[in-house]
Amino acid sequence: MTPSRTALRAAIGTVSAAVLATTLTATAPAAQAAPAAAPAPASVKFVDIEGDGGITLKANVFTPGDADGTKRYPVIVLPTSWGMPQVEYVAQAKKLADSGYVVVGYNSRGFWQSGGKIETAGPQDVADARKVVDWALAHTPADPEKVGMAGVSYGAGISLLASAFDPRVKAVAALSGWADLIDSIYSGRTQHAQAAGLLAGAGYLTGRPSAELQTIMKDFLGSNLAKEDEMIAWGKKRSPATYLDRINANGAAIMMGNAWGDSIFPPNQYADFFDKLKGPKRLEFRPGDHATAEATGLLGLPNDTWTDTKRWFDHYLKGADNGVDRESPVRLKSRSTGAYEGYASWKDVPSDRRRIPLNGTHAIATNRDSGANGGTIFLSSMLDQLLKVPPMASVPLLPRSAAAVWQSERYETQQRVRGTTTLHTTLTSTAESGTAIAYLYDVGPLGTGKLVTHAPFTFHGKQPGKPFGVDLDLFSTAYDVPAGHKLALVVDSVDPLYIEHNPDGAKLTFSSPAGDPSWVSVPVRD
């Protein structure tokens, strides 16, 4: 029997309460004979904060233990992630408060016990964030000159948006978030079905979607192209990249972190946004999927992302000379070695490119799964993160009737793929609409291909039988191809991650005209 939504929410609420109790106990100082002058632990209380339009936002406030009514402290506001209860950040909030911050975590509107409807980081959510800052300055010993915001996923997006509309925000840590909502779940004009479905399901389970959100999700998942312009406008309104000029004018110090395999907010859109920021900035990419790089930190365990977040706030809110401002602003962790690498900018990540010609003509039948795919949301990228086992396919056995395949020569030396692979080809379709997915594989001596990166693209309104050019950025990554291996580009038309638009019986033909040859360009670090 399927449990009711009410029962599921009650169960999650019970678990959340248990997590809160366990976390507070686990992060409390161990009982020991300590000097009388040892600092008192941070205090916590649960409060109601009035949000935009008079709704109630459920929140928790951590205050440094030495607060005596005369001191002021930097304040950090933490909006919760999509579908998460207000205890999400208690472990990190307590650590921050113990080190001298006022920390206010709150449940985003429309979720759990907070009022209102889910507006998906719309103007009301930004107004809520400003209201929470107002409340913190009025009801806690918070310093109005030292305001920071941080969050994971949904909280990251709201924090970035708030930095555009509230000049009081001096520092931001946006973890596993988005800068461009459309380029995240609609990249290549292709609906990311598993990502959007997961978000919609979590929204209904843990909150109250607004009428606008319900309509948008129905049109999006239902491929209602007549409403595409409306959907894109809705997404742009909720994208920090739309307000880049305001963010740069306000000048907040912005740290962004994401995972290479993020199934919901792929890394490309963060990297593009980062390059355009003018103020102090930092970009960190690590192996994993959506929010997995931050997950252990939410449980109070040691975590590189949260360590760097605290260092970021210590410098830009407290003025600590901890060197974070002198480090390389781009910090990448290799999927293959687990080692960190520092770069002066995103464009400096690759030092060269390997171009693989896509010669010949390859025709494939659509709506047939060749066996090449991007994996399963969360599961595949977590296996890659924890076990270095990405999605795999036997390249020699891929049916050429359903997949176009090109391979490089064997590389005599290791190829350190770093950055964004780009594809250029000429496509002819027998239908006016269609979808294709491009995959780059690391192919070993036995023909087993390990997925390096991939990306989908969809087209509409093309004249059947008439060739047209396709340019596609695959999702950015950091992966080492061993010496003796090849790289293979595979293109097919079906992937469970995405909604495809291929009519029954359609065929796609990839060619390489003499005047406009096809190629894939792979960024490498020598």
Short mmCIF file of C-alpha atoms in Angstrom, two decimals:
data_model
loop_
_atom_site.label_atom_id
_atom_site.label_comp_id
_atom_site.label_asym_id
_atom_site.label_seq_id
_atom_site.Cartn_x
_atom_site.Cartn_y
_atom_site.Cartn_z
CA MET A 1 0.00 0.00 0.00
CA THR A 2 1.40 3.42 -0.91
CA PRO A 3 1.72 5.74 2.12
CA SER A 4 -0.17 9.00 1.99
CA ARG A 5 1.57 12.32 1.48
CA THR A 6 0.62 13.30 5.06
CA ALA A 7 2.13 10.12 6.47
CA LEU A 8 5.33 10.59 4.47
CA ARG A 9 5.69 14.18 5.63
CA ALA A 10 5.11 13.14 9.22
CA ALA A 11 7.77 10.43 8.93
CA ILE A 12 10.28 12.84 7.43
CA GLY A 13 9.50 15.36 10.15
CA THR A 14 10.13 12.73 12.84
CA VAL A 15 13.46 11.80 11.26
CA SER A 16 14.39 15.49 10.98
CA ALA A 17 13.72 16.02 14.68
CA ALA A 18 15.90 13.03 15.46
CA VAL A 19 18.66 14.39 13.22
CA LEU A 20 18.50 17.74 15.04
CA ALA A 21 18.81 16.12 18.44
CA THR A 22 21.63 13.85 17.30
CA THR A 23 23.51 16.66 15.56
CA LEU A 24 23.32 19.03 18.50
CA THR A 25 24.61 16.28 20.77
CA ALA A 26 27.33 15.22 18.34
CA THR A 27 28.61 18.74 17.77
CA ALA A 28 28.50 19.80 21.43
CA PRO A 29 31.89 19.93 23.19
CA ALA A 30 32.82 16.66 24.86
CA ALA A 31 32.56 16.60 28.63
CA GLN A 32 36.05 17.20 30.07
CA ALA A 33 37.84 19.06 32.73
CA ALA A 34 38.13 22.48 31.11
CA PRO A 35 39.25 25.83 32.44
CA ALA A 36 36.49 28.05 33.75
CA ALA A 37 37.27 30.52 30.97
CA ALA A 38 36.36 28.05 28.17
CA PRO A 39 33.95 29.71 25.71
CA ALA A 40 30.30 28.87 26.20
CA PRO A 41 28.67 26.87 23.42
CA ALA A 42 26.38 28.59 20.99
CA SER A 43 22.71 28.84 21.86
CA VAL A 44 19.84 27.92 19.54
CA LYS A 45 16.19 28.91 19.45
CA PHE A 46 13.35 28.39 17.01
CA VAL A 47 11.49 31.46 15.84
CA ASP A 48 8.84 32.67 13.44
CA ILE A 49 9.89 35.39 10.99
CA GLU A 50 7.43 37.40 8.96
CA GLY A 51 8.15 37.00 5.27
CA ASP A 52 6.96 38.94 2.25
CA GLY A 53 3.20 39.44 2.23
CA GLY A 54 2.91 38.59 5.91
CA ILE A 55 3.53 34.84 5.64
CA THR A 56 5.39 33.01 8.42
CA LEU A 57 8.86 31.62 7.80
CA LYS A 58 9.94 28.94 10.26
CA ALA A 59 13.53 29.56 11.32
CA ASN A 60 16.25 28.68 13.80
CA VAL A 61 18.82 31.10 15.19
CA PHE A 62 22.26 30.19 16.52
CA THR A 63 23.98 32.85 18.62
CA PRO A 64 27.59 32.80 19.90
CA GLY A 65 27.82 31.69 23.52
CA ASP A 66 29.70 34.81 24.61
CA ALA A 67 26.98 37.17 23.38
CA ASP A 68 26.32 39.65 26.20
CA GLY A 69 24.29 42.37 24.50
CA THR A 70 27.29 44.60 23.84
CA LYS A 71 29.08 42.79 21.02
CA ARG A 72 28.16 42.60 17.35
CA TYR A 73 28.83 39.55 15.19
CA PRO A 74 28.83 38.81 11.48
CA VAL A 75 25.55 37.20 10.45
CA ILE A 76 24.99 34.41 7.91
CA VAL A 77 21.52 33.67 6.51
CA LEU A 78 20.85 30.13 5.25
CA PRO A 79 17.74 29.47 3.10
CA THR A 80 16.94 25.76 2.97
CA SER A 81 17.31 23.52 -0.05
CA TRP A 82 14.33 22.40 -2.13
CA GLY A 83 12.19 20.11 0.01
CA MET A 84 14.48 20.15 3.05
CA PRO A 85 13.27 20.93 6.60
CA GLN A 86 14.67 23.81 8.62
CA VAL A 87 17.11 21.56 10.52
CA GLU A 88 19.13 21.06 7.31
CA TYR A 89 22.01 23.31 8.36
CA VAL A 90 22.11 22.82 12.15
CA ALA A 91 25.50 21.11 12.18
CA GLN A 92 27.19 23.83 10.14
CA ALA A 93 25.21 26.60 11.85
CA LYS A 94 26.43 25.48 15.25
CA LYS A 95 30.03 25.32 14.07
CA LEU A 96 29.77 28.82 12.62
CA ALA A 97 28.10 30.20 15.75
CA ASP A 98 30.75 28.59 17.98
CA SER A 99 33.35 30.49 15.95
CA GLY A 100 31.62 33.85 16.29
CA TYR A 101 28.75 34.15 13.82
CA VAL A 102 25.05 34.74 14.26
CA VAL A 103 23.41 32.18 11.96
CA VAL A 104 19.78 32.24 10.85
CA GLY A 105 18.48 29.24 8.94
CA TYR A 106 14.96 29.33 7.59
CA ASN A 107 12.56 27.16 5.65
CA SER A 108 11.97 28.65 2.22
CA ARG A 109 8.39 29.72 1.54
CA GLY A 110 5.95 27.01 0.53
CA PHE A 111 7.91 24.16 2.13
CA TRP A 112 7.10 22.30 5.33
CA GLN A 113 5.69 24.62 8.02
CA SER A 114 6.64 27.90 6.34
CA GLY A 115 3.70 29.75 4.81
CA GLY A 116 2.98 30.70 1.23
CA LYS A 117 3.40 28.73 -1.96
CA ILE A 118 6.52 27.46 -3.71
CA GLU A 119 7.57 30.30 -6.01
CA THR A 120 10.82 28.71 -7.23
CA ALA A 121 13.20 31.51 -6.28
CA GLY A 122 10.85 34.15 -7.59
CA PRO A 123 10.65 37.79 -6.43
CA GLN A 124 8.79 36.79 -3.25
CA ASP A 125 11.63 34.45 -2.25
CA VAL A 126 14.15 37.25 -2.72
CA ALA A 127 11.92 39.55 -0.67
CA ASP A 128 11.78 36.86 2.04
CA ALA A 129 15.57 36.77 2.19
CA ARG A 130 15.65 40.53 2.73
CA LYS A 131 13.01 40.20 5.45
CA VAL A 132 15.13 37.60 7.24
CA VAL A 133 18.13 39.93 7.13
CA ASP A 134 15.90 42.71 8.53
CA TRP A 135 14.78 40.42 11.34
CA ALA A 136 18.32 39.31 12.18
CA LEU A 137 19.53 42.90 12.44
CA ALA A 138 16.59 43.83 14.67
CA HIS A 139 16.49 40.77 16.96
CA THR A 140 20.06 39.44 17.23
CA PRO A 141 23.50 40.93 17.89
CA ALA A 142 24.17 40.93 14.14
CA ASP A 143 26.49 43.48 12.55
CA PRO A 144 24.69 45.28 9.68
CA GLU A 145 28.01 45.78 7.89
CA LYS A 146 28.86 42.05 7.89
CA VAL A 147 25.99 40.14 6.29
CA GLY A 148 26.52 36.88 4.42
CA MET A 149 24.26 34.35 2.75
CA ALA A 150 24.85 30.72 1.90
CA GLY A 151 22.94 27.63 0.92
CA VAL A 152 22.88 24.34 -0.92
CA SER A 153 20.90 23.93 -4.16
CA TYR A 154 17.71 26.03 -3.81
CA GLY A 155 19.33 27.98 -0.98
CA ALA A 156 22.31 28.70 -3.25
CA GLY A 157 20.09 30.13 -5.98
CA ILE A 158 18.18 32.34 -3.53
CA SER A 159 21.47 33.54 -2.01
CA LEU A 160 22.88 34.58 -5.39
CA LEU A 161 19.64 36.33 -6.32
CA ALA A 162 19.59 38.15 -2.99
CA SER A 163 23.10 39.48 -3.64
CA ALA A 164 21.65 41.28 -6.68
CA PHE A 165 18.80 42.92 -4.78
CA ASP A 166 20.20 43.50 -1.28
CA PRO A 167 23.45 45.49 -1.14
CA ARG A 168 23.80 44.59 2.54
CA VAL A 169 24.91 41.09 1.47
CA LYS A 170 28.71 41.26 1.43
CA ALA A 171 29.61 37.60 0.91
CA VAL A 172 27.89 34.55 -0.60
CA ALA A 173 28.62 30.82 -0.70
CA ALA A 174 26.39 29.23 -3.37
CA LEU A 175 26.83 25.46 -3.24
CA SER A 176 25.37 23.12 -5.90
CA GLY A 177 23.20 25.92 -7.20
CA TRP A 178 22.39 27.54 -10.49
CA ALA A 179 23.21 30.75 -12.30
CA ASP A 180 21.05 30.03 -15.34
CA LEU A 181 17.94 27.97 -14.63
CA ILE A 182 17.12 27.44 -18.31
CA ASP A 183 20.65 26.28 -19.15
CA SER A 184 20.40 23.88 -16.23
CA ILE A 185 17.23 21.84 -16.80
CA TYR A 186 16.66 22.79 -20.46
CA SER A 187 20.18 22.78 -21.86
CA GLY A 188 20.38 22.08 -25.57
CA ARG A 189 16.62 22.88 -25.67
CA THR A 190 16.11 19.42 -24.20
CA GLN A 191 13.99 18.77 -21.11
CA HIS A 192 16.00 17.07 -18.37
CA ALA A 193 13.18 14.68 -17.50
CA GLN A 194 14.60 12.92 -14.43
CA ALA A 195 15.83 16.18 -12.88
CA ALA A 196 12.55 18.06 -13.43
CA GLY A 197 10.49 15.06 -12.33
CA LEU A 198 12.46 14.73 -9.12
CA LEU A 199 12.04 18.42 -8.30
CA ALA A 200 8.32 18.32 -9.03
CA GLY A 201 7.78 15.22 -6.93
CA ALA A 202 9.75 16.60 -3.97
CA GLY A 203 7.80 19.85 -4.21
CA TYR A 204 4.44 18.09 -3.98
CA LEU A 205 5.63 15.82 -1.16
CA THR A 206 7.14 18.46 1.11
CA GLY A 207 5.39 21.68 0.11
CA ARG A 208 2.68 23.53 -1.76
CA PRO A 209 3.57 24.40 -5.38
CA SER A 210 2.10 27.66 -6.63
CA ALA A 211 -0.40 27.60 -9.48
CA GLU A 212 2.25 29.16 -11.72
CA LEU A 213 4.78 26.43 -10.89
CA GLN A 214 2.20 23.70 -11.52
CA THR A 215 1.44 25.16 -14.94
CA ILE A 216 5.11 25.55 -15.83
CA MET A 217 5.94 21.97 -14.86
CA LYS A 218 2.92 20.61 -16.76
CA ASP A 219 3.91 22.50 -19.92
CA PHE A 220 7.60 21.62 -19.50
CA LEU A 221 7.21 17.89 -18.93
CA GLY A 222 4.38 17.76 -21.46
CA SER A 223 6.54 19.34 -24.19
CA ASN A 224 4.06 22.14 -24.80
CA LEU A 225 6.19 24.08 -27.27
CA ALA A 226 3.48 26.69 -27.71
CA LYS A 227 4.40 27.85 -24.20
CA GLU A 228 8.18 27.65 -24.65
CA ASP A 229 8.71 31.43 -24.65
CA GLU A 230 6.71 31.71 -21.41
CA MET A 231 8.72 28.92 -19.80
CA ILE A 232 12.01 30.54 -20.81
CA ALA A 233 10.87 33.94 -19.49
CA TRP A 234 9.84 32.28 -16.21
CA GLY A 235 13.30 30.70 -15.90
CA LYS A 236 15.22 33.84 -16.77
CA LYS A 237 13.35 35.76 -14.09
CA ARG A 238 14.74 33.25 -11.59
CA SER A 239 18.31 33.16 -12.92
CA PRO A 240 21.11 35.11 -11.18
CA ALA A 241 22.77 35.48 -14.60
CA THR A 242 19.89 37.76 -15.63
CA TYR A 243 20.91 40.18 -12.87
CA LEU A 244 24.68 39.96 -13.40
CA ASP A 245 25.09 43.74 -13.68
CA ARG A 246 23.35 44.27 -10.34
CA ILE A 247 25.44 41.57 -8.67
CA ASN A 248 28.64 43.13 -9.99
CA ALA A 249 27.51 46.60 -8.93
CA ASN A 250 26.82 45.45 -5.37
CA GLY A 251 30.22 43.74 -5.28
CA ALA A 252 29.58 40.84 -2.93
CA ALA A 253 32.39 38.29 -2.62
CA ILE A 254 30.97 35.18 -4.27
CA MET A 255 32.12 31.61 -3.82
CA MET A 256 30.45 28.92 -5.93
CA GLY A 257 30.82 25.15 -5.66
CA ASN A 258 29.36 22.35 -7.73
CA ALA A 259 29.88 18.72 -8.76
CA TRP A 260 31.09 17.54 -12.16
CA GLY A 261 28.16 15.17 -12.49
CA ASP A 262 25.41 17.41 -11.13
CA SER A 263 22.24 15.97 -12.70
CA ILE A 264 20.13 19.04 -11.89
CA PHE A 265 22.50 21.99 -12.30
CA PRO A 266 25.37 20.97 -14.64
CA PRO A 267 28.70 22.76 -14.10
CA ASN A 268 28.87 24.66 -17.42
CA GLN A 269 26.36 27.31 -16.44
CA TYR A 270 28.25 28.05 -13.19
CA ALA A 271 31.56 28.34 -15.04
CA ASP A 272 30.09 30.74 -17.61
CA PHE A 273 28.64 32.92 -14.85
CA PHE A 274 31.86 32.85 -12.84
CA ASP A 275 33.88 34.24 -15.74
CA LYS A 276 31.60 37.30 -15.86
CA LEU A 277 31.74 38.19 -12.16
CA LYS A 278 33.80 41.30 -11.42
CA GLY A 279 34.16 41.16 -7.65
CA PRO A 280 36.05 38.73 -5.40
CA LYS A 281 35.18 35.23 -6.56
CA ARG A 282 36.01 31.56 -6.20
CA LEU A 283 34.88 28.50 -8.18
CA GLU A 284 35.17 24.93 -6.91
CA PHE A 285 34.26 21.75 -8.82
CA ARG A 286 34.43 18.27 -7.31
CA PRO A 287 33.36 14.73 -8.30
CA GLY A 288 29.79 13.71 -7.50
CA ASP A 289 26.19 14.62 -8.22
CA HIS A 290 23.79 17.25 -6.99
CA ALA A 291 24.66 18.32 -3.42
CA THR A 292 26.76 15.20 -2.75
CA ALA A 293 29.93 17.28 -2.34
CA GLU A 294 28.33 19.08 0.63
CA ALA A 295 26.35 16.18 2.10
CA THR A 296 28.78 14.92 4.73
CA GLY A 297 29.22 18.46 6.03
CA LEU A 298 25.46 18.72 6.64
CA LEU A 299 25.89 15.76 9.01
CA GLY A 300 28.65 17.54 10.88
CA LEU A 301 31.49 15.48 9.38
CA PRO A 302 34.72 16.93 7.98
CA ASN A 303 34.03 18.35 4.53
CA ASP A 304 36.24 20.35 2.17
CA THR A 305 33.39 22.40 0.72
CA TRP A 306 32.17 23.61 4.11
CA THR A 307 35.74 24.21 5.31
CA ASP A 308 36.33 26.51 2.34
CA THR A 309 32.95 28.16 2.92
CA LYS A 310 33.93 29.08 6.47
CA ARG A 311 37.31 30.36 5.31
CA TRP A 312 35.51 32.49 2.70
CA PHE A 313 33.27 34.09 5.31
CA ASP A 314 36.12 34.44 7.82
CA HIS A 315 38.03 36.56 5.33
CA TYR A 316 35.23 38.60 3.74
CA LEU A 317 33.07 39.12 6.83
CA LYS A 318 35.59 38.96 9.68
CA GLY A 319 38.62 40.29 7.83
CA ALA A 320 40.76 37.25 8.73
CA ASP A 321 44.08 37.10 6.89
CA ASN A 322 43.73 33.40 6.07
CA GLY A 323 45.05 33.56 2.52
CA VAL A 324 41.83 32.55 0.78
CA ASP A 325 41.98 35.73 -1.29
CA ARG A 326 45.50 34.88 -2.49
CA GLU A 327 44.74 31.33 -3.59
CA SER A 328 43.90 30.34 -7.15
CA PRO A 329 40.29 31.41 -7.66
CA VAL A 330 39.46 28.23 -9.61
CA ARG A 331 39.89 25.01 -7.67
CA LEU A 332 39.16 21.69 -9.36
CA LYS A 333 39.23 18.15 -8.02
CA SER A 334 39.98 15.48 -10.60
CA ARG A 335 37.48 12.64 -11.02
CA SER A 336 40.39 10.30 -11.72
CA THR A 337 42.99 11.13 -9.08
CA GLY A 338 41.03 12.99 -6.41
CA ALA A 339 43.78 15.62 -6.38
CA TYR A 340 43.06 19.35 -6.27
CA GLU A 341 44.31 21.69 -8.97
CA GLY A 342 44.36 25.49 -8.93
CA TYR A 343 43.93 27.86 -11.88
CA ALA A 344 43.94 31.62 -12.33
CA SER A 345 40.65 31.57 -14.29
CA TRP A 346 38.25 29.15 -15.96
CA LYS A 347 39.66 29.89 -19.42
CA ASP A 348 43.12 28.93 -18.12
CA VAL A 349 42.03 25.41 -17.15
CA PRO A 350 42.92 23.76 -20.51
CA SER A 351 46.35 24.42 -21.98
CA ASP A 352 45.61 22.77 -25.32
CA ARG A 353 42.88 20.99 -27.28
CA ARG A 354 42.77 17.65 -29.07
CA ARG A 355 40.62 17.81 -32.21
CA ILE A 356 39.14 14.53 -33.41
CA PRO A 357 37.79 14.64 -37.00
CA LEU A 358 34.30 13.22 -37.45
CA ASN A 359 34.75 11.93 -40.97
CA GLY A 360 32.33 10.12 -43.19
CA THR A 361 28.54 9.95 -43.21
CA HIS A 362 26.64 8.14 -40.44
CA ALA A 363 22.87 7.61 -40.53
CA ILE A 364 20.99 6.34 -37.47
CA ALA A 365 17.41 5.33 -36.80
CA THR A 366 15.80 7.23 -33.93
CA ASN A 367 13.86 5.97 -30.91
CA ARG A 368 16.23 3.03 -30.47
CA ASP A 369 18.38 2.89 -27.35
CA SER A 370 21.89 1.97 -28.47
CA GLY A 371 23.11 1.21 -24.96
CA ALA A 372 25.04 4.46 -24.65
CA ASN A 373 23.55 6.71 -21.99
CA GLY A 374 24.34 9.23 -19.28
CA GLY A 375 23.33 6.91 -16.45
CA THR A 376 20.75 7.41 -13.73
CA ILE A 377 20.27 10.63 -11.78
CA PHE A 378 22.32 10.63 -8.55
CA LEU A 379 23.26 6.94 -8.67
CA SER A 380 25.70 7.07 -11.60
CA SER A 381 27.63 10.17 -10.54
CA MET A 382 27.80 8.96 -6.94
CA LEU A 383 29.32 5.68 -8.13
CA ASP A 384 31.84 7.75 -10.06
CA GLN A 385 32.49 9.92 -6.97
CA LEU A 386 32.91 7.06 -4.51
CA LEU A 387 34.22 4.19 -6.64
CA LYS A 388 35.42 5.91 -9.83
CA VAL A 389 32.92 3.83 -11.81
CA PRO A 390 31.15 6.07 -14.38
CA PRO A 391 28.49 4.77 -16.81
CA MET A 392 30.06 2.32 -19.27
CA ALA A 393 29.33 0.87 -22.70
CA SER A 394 31.05 -1.60 -25.00
CA VAL A 395 31.89 0.69 -27.91
CA PRO A 396 32.56 -2.10 -30.49
CA LEU A 397 29.15 -3.63 -29.70
CA LEU A 398 27.10 -0.45 -30.02
CA PRO A 399 24.69 -1.01 -32.94
CA ARG A 400 25.74 1.33 -35.74
CA SER A 401 22.13 1.47 -36.93
CA ALA A 402 21.24 3.32 -33.71
CA ALA A 403 24.50 5.06 -32.83
CA ALA A 404 27.04 7.05 -34.84
CA VAL A 405 30.57 6.29 -33.60
CA TRP A 406 33.92 7.95 -34.23
CA GLN A 407 37.20 7.10 -32.49
CA SER A 408 40.58 8.76 -32.11
CA GLU A 409 43.91 7.03 -32.53
CA ARG A 410 45.39 5.48 -29.40
CA TYR A 411 47.12 8.09 -27.27
CA GLU A 412 50.73 7.33 -26.37
CA THR A 413 50.54 9.51 -23.28
CA GLN A 414 47.91 10.26 -20.67
CA GLN A 415 45.31 12.83 -21.75
CA ARG A 416 44.18 15.05 -18.87
CA VAL A 417 40.75 16.25 -20.03
CA ARG A 418 40.02 19.57 -18.32
CA GLY A 419 37.16 21.92 -19.19
CA THR A 420 34.42 21.90 -21.82
CA THR A 421 34.43 19.60 -24.85
CA THR A 422 32.80 21.13 -27.94
CA LEU A 423 31.16 19.41 -30.89
CA HIS A 424 30.57 20.73 -34.41
CA THR A 425 28.79 18.67 -37.03
CA THR A 426 26.32 18.82 -39.90
CA LEU A 427 22.99 17.10 -39.36
CA THR A 428 20.22 16.15 -41.77
CA SER A 429 16.90 14.89 -40.43
CA THR A 430 13.94 13.29 -42.14
CA ALA A 431 11.69 15.19 -39.69
CA GLU A 432 11.39 18.84 -38.66
CA SER A 433 12.05 18.03 -34.98
CA GLY A 434 14.45 15.67 -33.26
CA THR A 435 16.78 14.96 -30.36
CA ALA A 436 20.28 13.54 -30.21
CA ILE A 437 22.66 12.93 -27.33
CA ALA A 438 26.44 13.12 -27.71
CA TYR A 439 28.72 11.05 -25.45
CA LEU A 440 32.50 11.15 -25.08
CA TYR A 441 33.99 7.84 -23.91
CA ASP A 442 37.41 6.77 -22.66
CA VAL A 443 37.91 3.48 -24.53
CA GLY A 444 40.27 0.85 -23.14
CA PRO A 445 42.11 -1.94 -25.03
CA LEU A 446 39.10 -4.28 -24.77
CA GLY A 447 36.68 -1.68 -26.14
CA THR A 448 34.99 -0.85 -22.85
CA GLY A 449 34.09 2.82 -22.81
CA LYS A 450 33.91 4.84 -19.60
CA LEU A 451 31.80 7.98 -19.88
CA VAL A 452 33.88 11.15 -19.78
CA THR A 453 31.06 13.60 -20.50
CA HIS A 454 27.90 14.02 -22.56
CA ALA A 455 25.11 16.48 -23.43
CA PRO A 456 21.77 16.46 -25.30
CA PHE A 457 20.47 18.73 -28.04
CA THR A 458 17.03 19.14 -29.60
CA PHE A 459 15.97 20.96 -32.75
CA HIS A 460 12.60 22.15 -34.07
CA GLY A 461 11.37 23.79 -37.25
CA LYS A 462 14.03 22.37 -39.57
CA GLN A 463 13.28 21.54 -43.19
CA PRO A 464 13.32 17.76 -43.63
CA GLY A 465 16.19 16.64 -45.84
CA LYS A 466 18.07 19.94 -45.57
CA PRO A 467 21.45 19.86 -43.74
CA PHE A 468 22.10 22.29 -40.88
CA GLY A 469 24.98 22.93 -38.52
CA VAL A 470 25.04 21.83 -34.90
CA ASP A 471 27.35 23.29 -32.25
CA LEU A 472 27.16 21.76 -28.79
CA ASP A 473 29.04 22.18 -25.51
CA LEU A 474 29.28 18.96 -23.56
CA PHE A 475 29.20 19.15 -19.76
CA SER A 476 32.52 20.32 -18.29
CA THR A 477 34.68 17.79 -16.48
CA ALA A 478 38.14 16.80 -15.18
CA TYR A 479 39.04 13.26 -16.22
CA ASP A 480 42.31 11.50 -17.05
CA VAL A 481 42.41 9.19 -20.09
CA PRO A 482 45.20 6.61 -19.55
CA ALA A 483 48.00 6.12 -22.06
CA GLY A 484 47.13 3.48 -24.61
CA HIS A 485 43.42 4.38 -24.60
CA LYS A 486 41.30 6.08 -27.24
CA LEU A 487 38.55 8.66 -27.10
CA ALA A 488 35.26 7.87 -28.82
CA LEU A 489 32.40 10.17 -29.68
CA VAL A 490 29.04 8.41 -29.80
CA VAL A 491 25.74 10.02 -30.85
CA ASP A 492 22.36 8.34 -30.46
CA SER A 493 18.76 9.48 -29.99
CA VAL A 494 17.50 8.01 -26.69
CA ASP A 495 18.54 8.57 -23.08
CA PRO A 496 16.40 8.02 -19.94
CA LEU A 497 17.68 11.30 -18.51
CA TYR A 498 15.96 13.36 -21.19
CA ILE A 499 12.73 13.84 -23.09
CA GLU A 500 13.31 13.17 -26.80
CA HIS A 501 11.44 14.68 -29.74
CA ASN A 502 12.02 12.16 -32.51
CA PRO A 503 8.93 11.21 -34.54
CA ASP A 504 8.41 7.51 -35.26
CA GLY A 505 10.50 6.33 -38.17
CA ALA A 506 12.73 9.41 -38.30
CA LYS A 507 16.37 9.14 -39.25
CA LEU A 508 19.33 11.39 -38.43
CA THR A 509 22.34 11.65 -40.73
CA PHE A 510 25.67 13.16 -39.60
CA SER A 511 28.07 14.28 -42.28
CA SER A 512 31.30 16.22 -42.72
CA PRO A 513 31.16 18.46 -45.81
CA ALA A 514 34.49 19.43 -47.37
CA GLY A 515 33.84 23.12 -46.76
CA ASP A 516 32.62 22.65 -43.20
CA PRO A 517 34.23 19.56 -41.67
CA SER A 518 32.82 18.02 -38.49
CA TRP A 519 34.92 17.61 -35.37
CA VAL A 520 34.94 17.27 -31.60
CA SER A 521 37.44 19.40 -29.69
CA VAL A 522 38.60 18.03 -26.34
CA PRO A 523 40.25 20.41 -23.82
CA VAL A 524 43.37 18.99 -22.20
CA ARG A 525 45.97 20.06 -19.67
CA ASP A 526 49.52 19.15 -20.73
#
